[in-house]
Short mmCIF file of C-alpha atoms in Angstrom, two decimals:
data_model
loop_
_atom_site.label_atom_id
_atom_site.label_comp_id
_atom_site.label_asym_id
_atom_site.label_seq_id
_atom_site.Cartn_x
_atom_site.Cartn_y
_atom_site.Cartn_z
CA MET A 298 79.63 61.19 100.93
CA ASN A 299 76.54 59.86 100.05
CA PHE A 300 75.43 59.20 96.46
CA PRO A 301 72.04 56.99 96.31
CA ALA A 302 72.27 54.28 93.78
CA GLU A 303 68.77 55.02 92.60
CA LEU A 304 69.20 58.49 91.38
CA ARG A 305 71.04 59.85 88.27
CA TYR A 306 73.46 62.57 88.33
CA THR A 307 75.05 65.39 86.27
CA LYS A 308 78.77 66.67 86.32
CA ASP A 309 77.19 70.05 87.61
CA HIS A 310 76.74 68.08 90.75
CA GLU A 311 72.97 67.64 90.30
CA TRP A 312 70.92 64.53 91.03
CA VAL A 313 67.66 63.74 89.08
CA SER A 314 64.74 61.23 89.90
CA ILE A 315 61.91 60.57 87.78
CA GLU A 316 58.43 59.06 87.85
CA GLY A 317 56.49 59.30 84.76
CA ASN A 318 57.29 62.03 82.97
CA VAL A 319 58.11 64.38 86.17
CA ALA A 320 61.48 64.81 87.33
CA THR A 321 62.69 66.04 90.62
CA ILE A 322 66.04 67.71 90.80
CA GLY A 323 68.52 68.86 93.66
CA ILE A 324 72.10 69.36 94.06
CA THR A 325 74.41 66.40 95.54
CA ASP A 326 75.82 66.14 98.78
CA PHE A 327 79.33 66.76 97.35
CA ALA A 328 77.79 69.96 96.07
CA GLN A 329 76.40 71.07 99.26
CA ARG A 330 79.58 70.65 100.93
CA GLU A 331 81.39 72.67 98.45
CA LEU A 332 79.08 75.50 98.60
CA GLY A 333 78.60 75.60 102.59
CA ASP A 334 75.58 77.12 104.28
CA ILE A 335 73.04 77.55 101.75
CA VAL A 336 70.66 80.64 102.14
CA TYR A 337 68.69 81.15 99.21
CA VAL A 338 67.45 79.24 96.34
CA GLU A 339 66.28 81.45 93.46
CA VAL A 340 64.08 79.89 90.42
CA ASP A 341 62.56 82.19 88.01
CA THR A 342 62.09 80.05 85.18
CA ILE A 343 58.92 78.22 86.11
CA GLY A 344 56.70 77.45 83.14
CA LYS A 345 59.20 78.14 80.65
CA PRO A 346 60.44 75.62 78.34
CA LEU A 347 64.18 75.11 78.61
CA GLU A 348 66.77 73.08 76.81
CA ALA A 349 69.28 70.91 78.78
CA GLY A 350 72.04 72.90 80.03
CA ALA A 351 70.05 76.30 80.49
CA VAL A 352 70.46 78.19 83.77
CA PHE A 353 67.42 77.68 85.55
CA GLY A 354 68.13 79.37 88.78
CA THR A 355 70.86 80.11 91.33
CA VAL A 356 71.77 78.97 94.80
CA GLU A 357 73.19 81.43 97.16
CA ALA A 358 75.50 80.28 99.93
CA VAL A 359 77.00 82.64 102.66
CA LYS A 360 80.35 82.82 100.79
CA THR A 361 79.40 82.28 97.10
CA VAL A 362 76.86 81.91 94.56
CA SER A 363 76.21 79.25 92.02
CA ASP A 364 74.30 78.68 88.96
CA LEU A 365 72.00 75.58 88.57
CA PHE A 366 71.70 73.92 85.25
CA LEU A 367 68.84 72.10 83.70
CA PRO A 368 69.87 68.32 83.53
CA VAL A 369 67.52 67.49 80.68
CA SER A 370 65.23 69.47 78.48
CA GLY A 371 61.76 70.23 79.72
CA THR A 372 59.61 72.75 81.68
CA ILE A 373 60.00 73.40 85.64
CA ILE A 374 56.51 73.24 87.21
CA GLU A 375 57.21 73.71 90.90
CA LEU A 376 60.02 75.03 93.09
CA ASN A 377 60.39 73.19 96.62
CA PRO A 378 57.90 75.75 98.76
CA ALA A 379 59.77 74.78 101.85
CA LEU A 380 63.33 76.32 100.80
CA ALA A 381 61.64 79.73 101.23
CA ASN A 382 61.84 79.34 105.11
CA SER A 383 64.47 76.58 105.47
CA PRO A 384 67.16 76.78 102.74
CA GLU A 385 69.47 75.07 105.24
CA SER A 386 67.34 71.64 104.37
CA VAL A 387 69.69 71.55 101.17
CA ASN A 388 72.70 71.06 103.41
CA THR A 389 71.07 68.74 105.86
CA ASP A 390 69.02 66.48 103.49
CA PRO A 391 70.14 67.24 100.13
CA TYR A 392 68.34 64.18 98.45
CA GLY A 393 65.09 64.61 100.63
CA GLU A 394 63.64 67.51 102.07
CA GLY A 395 66.48 69.82 100.21
CA TRP A 396 65.02 68.82 96.77
CA MET A 397 64.73 71.91 94.59
CA VAL A 398 62.50 71.82 91.47
CA LYS A 399 60.08 69.27 89.70
CA MET A 400 59.94 69.64 86.01
CA THR A 401 58.24 67.92 83.17
CA VAL A 402 60.87 66.08 80.96
CA ASN A 403 60.41 66.16 77.32
CA ASN A 404 62.09 62.90 76.67
CA PRO A 405 62.32 60.60 79.99
CA ALA A 406 65.06 58.69 78.22
CA ASP A 407 67.25 61.62 78.59
CA VAL A 408 67.24 60.79 82.35
CA GLU A 409 68.46 57.59 81.82
CA ALA A 410 71.45 58.61 79.86
CA LEU A 411 72.70 60.65 82.75
CA LEU A 412 75.61 59.61 85.33
CA ASP A 413 74.69 56.72 87.68
CA ALA A 414 76.14 56.97 90.91
CA ALA A 415 79.47 55.22 90.44
CA ALA A 416 80.28 57.40 87.33
CA TYR A 417 79.37 60.63 89.35
CA GLU A 418 81.30 59.31 92.48
CA ALA A 419 84.23 59.46 90.09
CA VAL A 420 83.36 62.91 88.89
CA ALA A 421 83.20 64.31 92.40
CA GLY A 422 86.47 62.40 93.29
CA MET B 130 101.85 77.60 99.16
CA LYS B 131 103.01 78.31 102.48
CA ASN B 132 101.55 76.70 105.73
CA THR B 133 101.21 77.91 109.05
CA PRO B 134 102.59 76.12 112.27
CA PHE B 135 98.76 75.01 112.64
CA THR B 136 98.09 73.67 109.07
CA ASP B 137 98.27 70.15 110.15
CA LYS B 138 95.75 70.42 112.79
CA HIS B 139 93.38 72.24 110.63
CA ILE B 140 93.43 68.99 107.90
CA ALA B 141 93.18 66.62 110.81
CA LEU B 142 90.03 68.65 112.21
CA GLY B 143 88.58 68.26 108.76
CA ALA B 144 88.63 71.86 107.68
CA LYS B 145 87.92 73.13 104.12
CA MET B 146 91.08 74.31 103.11
CA ALA B 147 91.99 77.03 100.57
CA GLU B 148 94.80 79.38 99.59
CA PHE B 149 94.69 82.78 100.64
CA ALA B 150 97.37 85.42 100.28
CA GLY B 151 99.71 82.36 99.49
CA TYR B 152 99.05 80.62 102.75
CA ASN B 153 97.15 77.22 103.15
CA MET B 154 94.42 78.48 105.23
CA PRO B 155 91.06 76.99 106.78
CA ILE B 156 87.84 78.48 105.58
CA SER B 157 85.56 76.43 107.52
CA TYR B 158 85.30 73.50 109.79
CA THR B 159 81.63 72.69 110.84
CA GLY B 160 80.14 75.55 108.62
CA ILE B 161 80.35 79.23 108.49
CA ASN B 162 77.07 79.78 110.33
CA ASP B 163 77.94 77.23 112.95
CA GLU B 164 81.25 78.80 113.65
CA HIS B 165 79.70 82.42 113.54
CA ALA B 166 77.27 81.83 115.98
CA ALA B 167 80.11 79.84 118.55
CA VAL B 168 82.04 83.24 118.50
CA ARG B 169 79.19 85.54 118.89
CA LYS B 170 77.41 83.34 121.69
CA ASN B 171 80.52 81.90 123.32
CA ALA B 172 84.13 81.54 121.86
CA GLY B 173 86.02 80.48 118.97
CA VAL B 174 90.00 80.47 118.00
CA PHE B 175 91.02 81.70 114.39
CA ASP B 176 94.53 80.88 113.04
CA VAL B 177 95.54 84.21 111.64
CA SER B 178 99.49 83.44 111.57
CA HIS B 179 99.40 84.44 107.85
CA MET B 180 99.12 88.20 109.20
CA GLY B 181 102.51 90.04 108.90
CA GLU B 182 104.50 91.66 111.82
CA PHE B 183 107.25 94.04 111.62
CA ILE B 184 109.29 95.40 114.37
CA LEU B 185 110.53 98.77 114.03
CA LYS B 186 113.12 99.92 116.39
CA GLY B 187 115.36 102.95 117.03
CA GLU B 188 115.33 106.67 117.86
CA GLY B 189 113.46 107.51 114.74
CA ALA B 190 110.81 104.86 115.11
CA LEU B 191 108.10 107.02 116.25
CA ASP B 192 108.94 109.70 113.55
CA LEU B 193 108.96 106.91 110.89
CA ILE B 194 105.49 105.76 111.82
CA GLN B 195 104.04 109.35 112.30
CA ARG B 196 105.26 110.15 108.66
CA VAL B 197 103.73 106.84 106.92
CA THR B 198 100.52 106.19 108.89
CA SER B 199 97.27 108.47 109.37
CA ASN B 200 96.65 108.03 112.85
CA ASP B 201 98.53 109.80 115.72
CA ALA B 202 100.95 107.15 117.26
CA SER B 203 102.46 109.79 119.66
CA LYS B 204 99.24 109.18 121.56
CA LEU B 205 100.33 105.53 122.30
CA LYS B 206 101.63 104.80 125.69
CA ASN B 207 103.56 101.41 126.42
CA GLY B 208 101.32 98.55 125.99
CA GLN B 209 98.72 100.36 123.81
CA ALA B 210 97.65 99.52 120.33
CA GLN B 211 96.06 101.44 117.64
CA TYR B 212 94.26 100.96 114.08
CA SER B 213 95.64 103.11 111.50
CA CYS B 214 96.64 103.12 107.84
CA LEU B 215 99.28 103.65 105.65
CA PRO B 216 98.13 106.23 102.84
CA ASN B 217 99.98 106.34 99.46
CA GLU B 218 100.95 109.69 97.67
CA GLU B 219 97.71 109.64 95.56
CA GLY B 220 95.41 109.68 98.81
CA GLY B 221 94.53 105.87 98.47
CA ILE B 222 95.46 103.22 101.20
CA VAL B 223 98.44 101.07 100.78
CA ASP B 224 97.24 98.95 103.62
CA ASP B 225 95.41 99.06 107.28
CA LEU B 226 97.31 97.92 110.18
CA LEU B 227 97.54 97.77 114.02
CA VAL B 228 100.53 99.96 115.38
CA TYR B 229 101.49 98.28 118.96
CA CYS B 230 103.68 100.52 121.28
CA ILE B 231 106.37 98.25 122.95
CA GLU B 232 108.49 101.14 124.08
CA GLU B 233 107.34 104.80 123.64
CA ASN B 234 109.34 106.46 120.84
CA LYS B 235 111.71 103.71 120.40
CA VAL B 236 110.05 100.10 119.83
CA TYR B 237 106.68 99.47 117.95
CA MET B 238 105.37 96.49 116.31
CA LEU B 239 103.20 96.90 112.89
CA VAL B 240 100.61 94.19 112.12
CA VAL B 241 99.71 94.29 108.31
CA ASN B 242 97.60 92.09 106.02
CA ALA B 243 99.00 88.96 104.77
CA SER B 244 98.65 89.86 101.18
CA ASN B 245 100.44 93.10 101.52
CA ILE B 246 103.45 91.90 103.42
CA ASP B 247 106.21 92.90 100.94
CA LYS B 248 104.48 95.89 99.59
CA ASP B 249 104.18 97.31 103.19
CA TRP B 250 107.78 96.50 103.93
CA ASN B 251 108.91 98.13 100.62
CA TRP B 252 106.58 101.29 101.09
CA ILE B 253 107.92 101.82 104.74
CA GLN B 254 111.42 101.23 103.65
CA LYS B 255 111.05 104.00 101.07
CA TYR B 256 110.40 106.57 103.76
CA ASN B 257 112.99 105.33 106.32
CA GLN B 258 115.45 107.76 105.66
CA PRO B 259 116.66 110.45 108.08
CA ALA B 260 113.95 113.18 107.62
CA GLY B 261 116.49 115.85 106.77
CA GLN B 262 117.83 115.61 110.21
CA ALA B 263 121.33 115.40 110.05
CA GLY B 264 122.92 112.43 112.02
CA THR B 265 119.84 110.57 112.61
CA ALA B 266 120.11 106.87 111.96
CA ALA B 267 117.67 105.07 109.92
CA VAL B 268 115.22 102.96 111.88
CA GLU B 269 116.10 99.26 112.26
CA MET B 270 113.37 97.21 110.75
CA HIS B 271 112.73 93.52 111.25
CA ASN B 272 110.28 91.61 109.27
CA ILE B 273 109.17 88.93 111.77
CA SER B 274 106.23 87.39 109.96
CA ASP B 275 107.35 84.09 108.94
CA LYS B 276 108.43 82.89 112.70
CA THR B 277 105.41 84.79 114.37
CA CYS B 278 101.96 82.97 115.39
CA LEU B 279 98.95 84.43 115.75
CA LEU B 280 95.75 83.17 117.16
CA ALA B 281 92.50 84.96 117.68
CA ILE B 282 90.42 83.81 120.61
CA GLN B 283 87.03 85.63 120.19
CA GLY B 284 83.96 85.70 121.85
CA PRO B 285 82.10 86.85 125.17
CA ASN B 286 83.52 83.56 126.88
CA ALA B 287 87.02 83.87 125.31
CA THR B 288 88.87 85.72 128.09
CA LYS B 289 87.23 83.58 131.03
CA ILE B 290 88.21 80.54 129.00
CA LEU B 291 91.80 81.34 128.56
CA GLN B 292 92.27 82.82 132.24
CA PRO B 293 93.47 79.56 133.79
CA LEU B 294 96.33 79.30 131.20
CA THR B 295 98.14 82.62 132.49
CA GLU B 296 98.69 84.56 135.56
CA ILE B 297 98.34 87.48 133.50
CA ASP B 298 94.88 89.24 134.13
CA ILE B 299 93.30 88.96 130.88
CA LEU B 300 89.92 89.30 132.00
CA ASN B 301 90.45 92.85 133.02
CA LEU B 302 92.77 93.78 129.94
CA LYS B 303 91.54 96.92 128.41
CA TYR B 304 90.24 97.18 124.79
CA TYR B 305 93.50 97.94 122.60
CA THR B 306 95.95 97.44 125.36
CA PHE B 307 98.39 94.43 125.42
CA THR B 308 100.78 92.73 127.77
CA LYS B 309 103.81 90.12 127.48
CA GLY B 310 104.16 87.25 129.53
CA LYS B 311 104.00 83.35 130.04
CA PHE B 312 100.65 81.78 128.67
CA ALA B 313 100.25 77.86 128.63
CA GLY B 314 103.89 77.57 129.85
CA VAL B 315 105.40 79.69 126.80
CA ASP B 316 107.08 82.67 127.61
CA ASN B 317 107.00 85.78 125.79
CA VAL B 318 103.45 85.68 124.31
CA VAL B 319 102.13 88.91 123.48
CA ILE B 320 98.28 89.12 124.79
CA SER B 321 96.44 91.73 122.97
CA ALA B 322 92.73 92.74 123.68
CA THR B 323 92.02 93.36 120.01
CA GLY B 324 89.99 91.58 117.55
CA TYR B 325 88.22 91.43 114.15
CA THR B 326 85.03 90.33 115.26
CA GLY B 327 83.29 92.72 117.67
CA ALA B 328 82.73 89.92 120.05
CA GLY B 329 85.47 90.48 122.44
CA GLY B 330 88.30 88.33 123.30
CA VAL B 331 92.13 88.66 122.69
CA GLU B 332 94.65 88.08 120.10
CA ILE B 333 97.81 86.20 121.04
CA TYR B 334 101.20 86.48 119.41
CA PHE B 335 104.15 84.24 119.92
CA GLU B 336 107.17 82.78 118.18
CA ASP B 337 107.07 78.90 117.00
CA LYS B 338 109.98 77.59 118.63
CA ASP B 339 110.40 74.43 120.86
CA GLY B 340 106.85 73.17 119.95
CA ALA B 341 105.36 76.41 121.23
CA ALA B 342 102.76 76.59 118.55
CA ASP B 343 101.30 72.72 119.32
CA LYS B 344 101.79 73.43 123.33
CA ILE B 345 99.62 76.64 123.00
CA TRP B 346 96.85 75.28 120.67
CA ASP B 347 96.50 72.02 122.54
CA ALA B 348 96.01 73.97 125.90
CA ILE B 349 93.66 76.40 124.50
CA PHE B 350 91.34 73.48 123.16
CA ALA B 351 91.98 71.31 126.65
CA ALA B 352 90.76 74.24 128.48
CA GLY B 353 88.03 75.47 126.03
CA GLY B 354 86.75 72.31 124.47
CA PRO B 355 84.57 71.04 127.41
CA GLN B 356 83.14 74.77 127.38
CA GLY B 357 82.45 74.61 123.64
CA LEU B 358 85.27 76.53 122.35
CA LYS B 359 85.49 76.12 118.59
CA PRO B 360 88.05 76.60 115.60
CA VAL B 361 86.70 79.08 113.36
CA GLY B 362 87.74 79.39 109.53
CA LEU B 363 88.27 82.62 107.39
CA GLY B 364 84.91 82.36 106.16
CA ALA B 365 83.09 83.17 109.42
CA ARG B 366 85.76 85.72 110.13
CA ASP B 367 84.45 87.71 106.93
CA THR B 368 80.78 87.35 108.00
CA LEU B 369 81.81 88.56 111.50
CA ARG B 370 83.53 91.35 110.64
CA LEU B 371 81.02 92.46 108.13
CA GLU B 372 78.15 92.48 110.68
CA MET B 373 80.56 95.17 112.55
CA GLY B 374 81.13 97.04 109.34
CA PHE B 375 84.88 96.64 109.72
CA CYS B 376 86.65 97.13 106.41
CA LEU B 377 88.48 94.36 104.64
CA TYR B 378 91.69 95.71 102.51
CA GLY B 379 91.16 94.55 98.81
CA ASN B 380 87.41 94.81 99.20
CA ASP B 381 86.09 97.78 101.04
CA ILE B 382 89.70 99.88 100.91
CA ASP B 383 92.37 99.72 98.52
CA ASP B 384 94.97 101.84 96.57
CA THR B 385 92.18 103.86 94.98
CA THR B 386 90.06 104.65 98.24
CA SER B 387 90.65 107.47 100.73
CA PRO B 388 90.37 106.80 104.35
CA LEU B 389 87.66 109.78 104.39
CA GLU B 390 85.68 108.12 101.70
CA ALA B 391 85.67 104.88 103.53
CA GLY B 392 84.79 106.35 106.84
CA LEU B 393 88.01 106.20 108.51
CA GLY B 394 88.12 109.73 109.19
CA TRP B 395 88.57 108.82 112.75
CA ILE B 396 92.09 107.36 112.19
CA THR B 397 93.00 110.30 109.91
CA LYS B 398 94.57 112.73 112.45
CA PHE B 399 95.87 116.38 111.10
CA THR B 400 97.88 116.94 114.16
CA LYS B 401 101.01 115.82 112.47
CA ASP B 402 102.53 115.56 109.07
CA PHE B 403 101.99 112.31 106.84
CA THR B 404 101.72 111.28 103.70
CA SER B 405 98.67 112.64 101.46
CA LYS B 406 97.80 115.03 104.59
CA GLU B 407 97.11 117.75 102.04
CA ILE B 408 94.71 115.47 99.92
CA PHE B 409 92.71 114.47 103.07
CA ALA B 410 92.49 117.92 104.46
CA ARG B 411 90.90 119.08 101.44
CA GLN B 412 88.87 116.40 101.27
CA LYS B 413 87.55 116.98 104.81
CA ALA B 414 87.20 120.69 103.99
CA GLU B 415 85.35 120.29 100.87
CA GLY B 416 83.55 116.93 101.09
CA VAL B 417 84.13 113.61 99.38
CA GLU B 418 82.11 112.65 96.23
CA ARG B 419 81.53 108.93 97.36
CA LYS B 420 81.20 107.38 100.73
CA LEU B 421 81.41 103.91 101.93
CA VAL B 422 77.99 102.85 103.34
CA GLY B 423 76.46 99.65 104.91
CA PHE B 424 73.42 98.69 103.32
CA GLU B 425 70.70 95.78 104.13
CA MET B 426 68.44 94.24 101.24
CA ILE B 427 64.84 95.17 101.30
CA GLU B 428 64.04 92.66 98.40
CA LYS B 429 65.32 89.12 98.70
CA GLY B 430 68.87 88.57 97.16
CA ILE B 431 72.41 88.51 98.27
CA PRO B 432 74.86 91.21 97.30
CA ARG B 433 78.48 90.22 96.21
CA GLN B 434 81.38 92.26 95.75
CA GLY B 435 81.37 93.95 92.41
CA TYR B 436 77.92 94.38 91.96
CA GLU B 437 76.44 97.77 90.57
CA ILE B 438 74.58 99.97 92.90
CA LYS B 439 71.76 101.92 91.14
CA ASP B 440 69.27 104.71 91.94
CA PHE B 441 65.68 104.29 91.10
CA THR B 442 66.32 105.30 87.44
CA GLY B 443 68.67 102.45 86.95
CA ALA B 444 71.69 104.97 86.81
CA THR B 445 74.81 103.56 88.37
CA ILE B 446 75.77 105.21 91.48
CA GLY B 447 78.35 102.97 92.91
CA HIS B 448 79.41 99.59 93.71
CA VAL B 449 79.36 96.77 96.36
CA THR B 450 82.49 96.19 98.09
CA SER B 451 81.29 93.34 100.53
CA GLY B 452 78.13 91.47 101.03
CA THR B 453 76.63 88.43 102.68
CA GLN B 454 73.75 86.84 104.27
CA SER B 455 74.27 87.80 107.96
CA PRO B 456 74.34 84.72 110.25
CA SER B 457 73.27 86.75 113.32
CA LEU B 458 70.68 89.01 111.83
CA GLY B 459 69.12 86.58 109.32
CA LYS B 460 69.20 89.25 106.50
CA ALA B 461 71.44 90.15 103.54
CA ILE B 462 73.87 92.90 104.39
CA GLY B 463 76.66 94.64 102.26
CA MET B 464 79.18 97.58 102.10
CA GLY B 465 79.73 99.85 99.01
CA TYR B 466 80.76 103.09 97.88
CA VAL B 467 77.95 105.25 96.70
CA ARG B 468 78.00 108.96 95.54
CA THR B 469 77.59 111.08 98.67
CA ASN B 470 74.09 112.20 98.23
CA PHE B 471 72.82 108.48 98.54
CA ALA B 472 74.82 108.14 101.70
CA ALA B 473 72.35 109.21 104.20
CA LEU B 474 70.75 106.40 106.42
CA ASP B 475 67.51 104.77 104.97
CA THR B 476 68.12 106.02 101.50
CA ASN B 477 66.67 103.57 98.95
CA ILE B 478 69.33 102.07 96.69
CA TYR B 479 69.02 99.32 94.25
CA ILE B 480 71.42 96.39 94.09
CA LYS B 481 72.11 94.83 90.48
CA VAL B 482 71.77 91.14 91.29
CA ARG B 483 72.32 89.37 87.83
CA ASP B 484 69.72 90.82 85.65
CA LYS B 485 67.57 92.25 88.24
CA LEU B 486 67.42 95.47 90.52
CA LEU B 487 66.63 94.70 93.91
CA GLN B 488 65.67 97.31 96.66
CA ALA B 489 68.06 97.89 99.62
CA LYS B 490 68.52 100.84 101.98
CA VAL B 491 71.55 102.43 103.73
CA ALA B 492 71.82 101.25 107.05
CA LYS B 493 73.76 102.08 110.25
CA ILE B 494 76.92 100.08 111.03
CA PRO B 495 77.44 98.00 113.20
CA PHE B 496 74.37 96.38 111.60
CA SER B 497 71.64 95.42 113.91
#
């Protein structure tokens, strides 16, 4: 499985990248494999200030549904518009075209404090 | 957790494995959508060796089957099979099953759900008494579940792929009939034109002795691999059956649901005496208060087992028993019980998905 070194991760199997105070969030290669074919990503928390750990959306796979947890405190500004027509890109390219949301982060240092690739790999086993 | 004779093959193929009914079973290999498409368009192989098989033998075998099942097994000739259910005494369903007629009046095979093997065995045994006829011996019952392998080879090209492996004419085997013979060099293989996918194909039953399981699996993939035959897991088995509107025991039918509520009136025959016949006859005459319906989502969302079904005022009118995104149709579909006045085709209903009410409508099954 692939866990790019430049990203940060959470134990809830999400990845985060940051530029300035805007973070991009998706789910990991491990998570997409566990969920199987993804058919729908629902996020209805755009524009609401949320704390780290809050449920910001759900991801529906053929067999199952899973909550999405905000990795750090901040406000979601965008849902990946391409997912409406091609949710399968979460499976085929979880770190690229399958990104889920962008958010403004209250404190960019929070992102640095998340798991690095090696620490996450230990979590994903 | 039990294994099937094919567990090592599934693991070697990289399947995602999970426990189902006490067995270590493959959920998917390459992905549910991919496996689902293989079965709808070409052919796929399911290991369903976890299913239970009982042999009932003796002069009273048909009489016992008639008393415990809802369908009329006296209609079966040698080599014919029938879908049926075991009603309980309160008008619910102990299990749904297939009844195979091996020798009219005398020898039958019952194929039951893996999760209900012990329950069904005990249930049938309870009725396995001479029914008031002095001198009638009890029926001989054999539970052959542990030694019996079951592979379902399903899809429009399934029989064409398998035909070179046997001299039995499986291309022309009629739906719900079966025959026994040599298959891939193994004797006494039961080949049955049945399945749980609506895609055509066969199910084959055989005993795993002298390496028969490996021999048959390898021969099937040697013949079918070059033609795109794929192994298929329980994930796609569920999406395939749901597109057809086939009931899954534990989801759509259980100890509390009547066959008439579940749309199984067609396997409930009043031509004979059987458990809860009076309850079902009354339901047939007076109508049932709720019905199992198929529905498709109008607003975007995926229905899941246990979600509430509401009317437009938000009052609860039922619950979802199965739901998924249909891989073939590209829309979200489900089944559930609703109060009978909401069961007509195209009735608007609302599914409570987390904190939202999403519009859906009652739809015809099989879904299209």
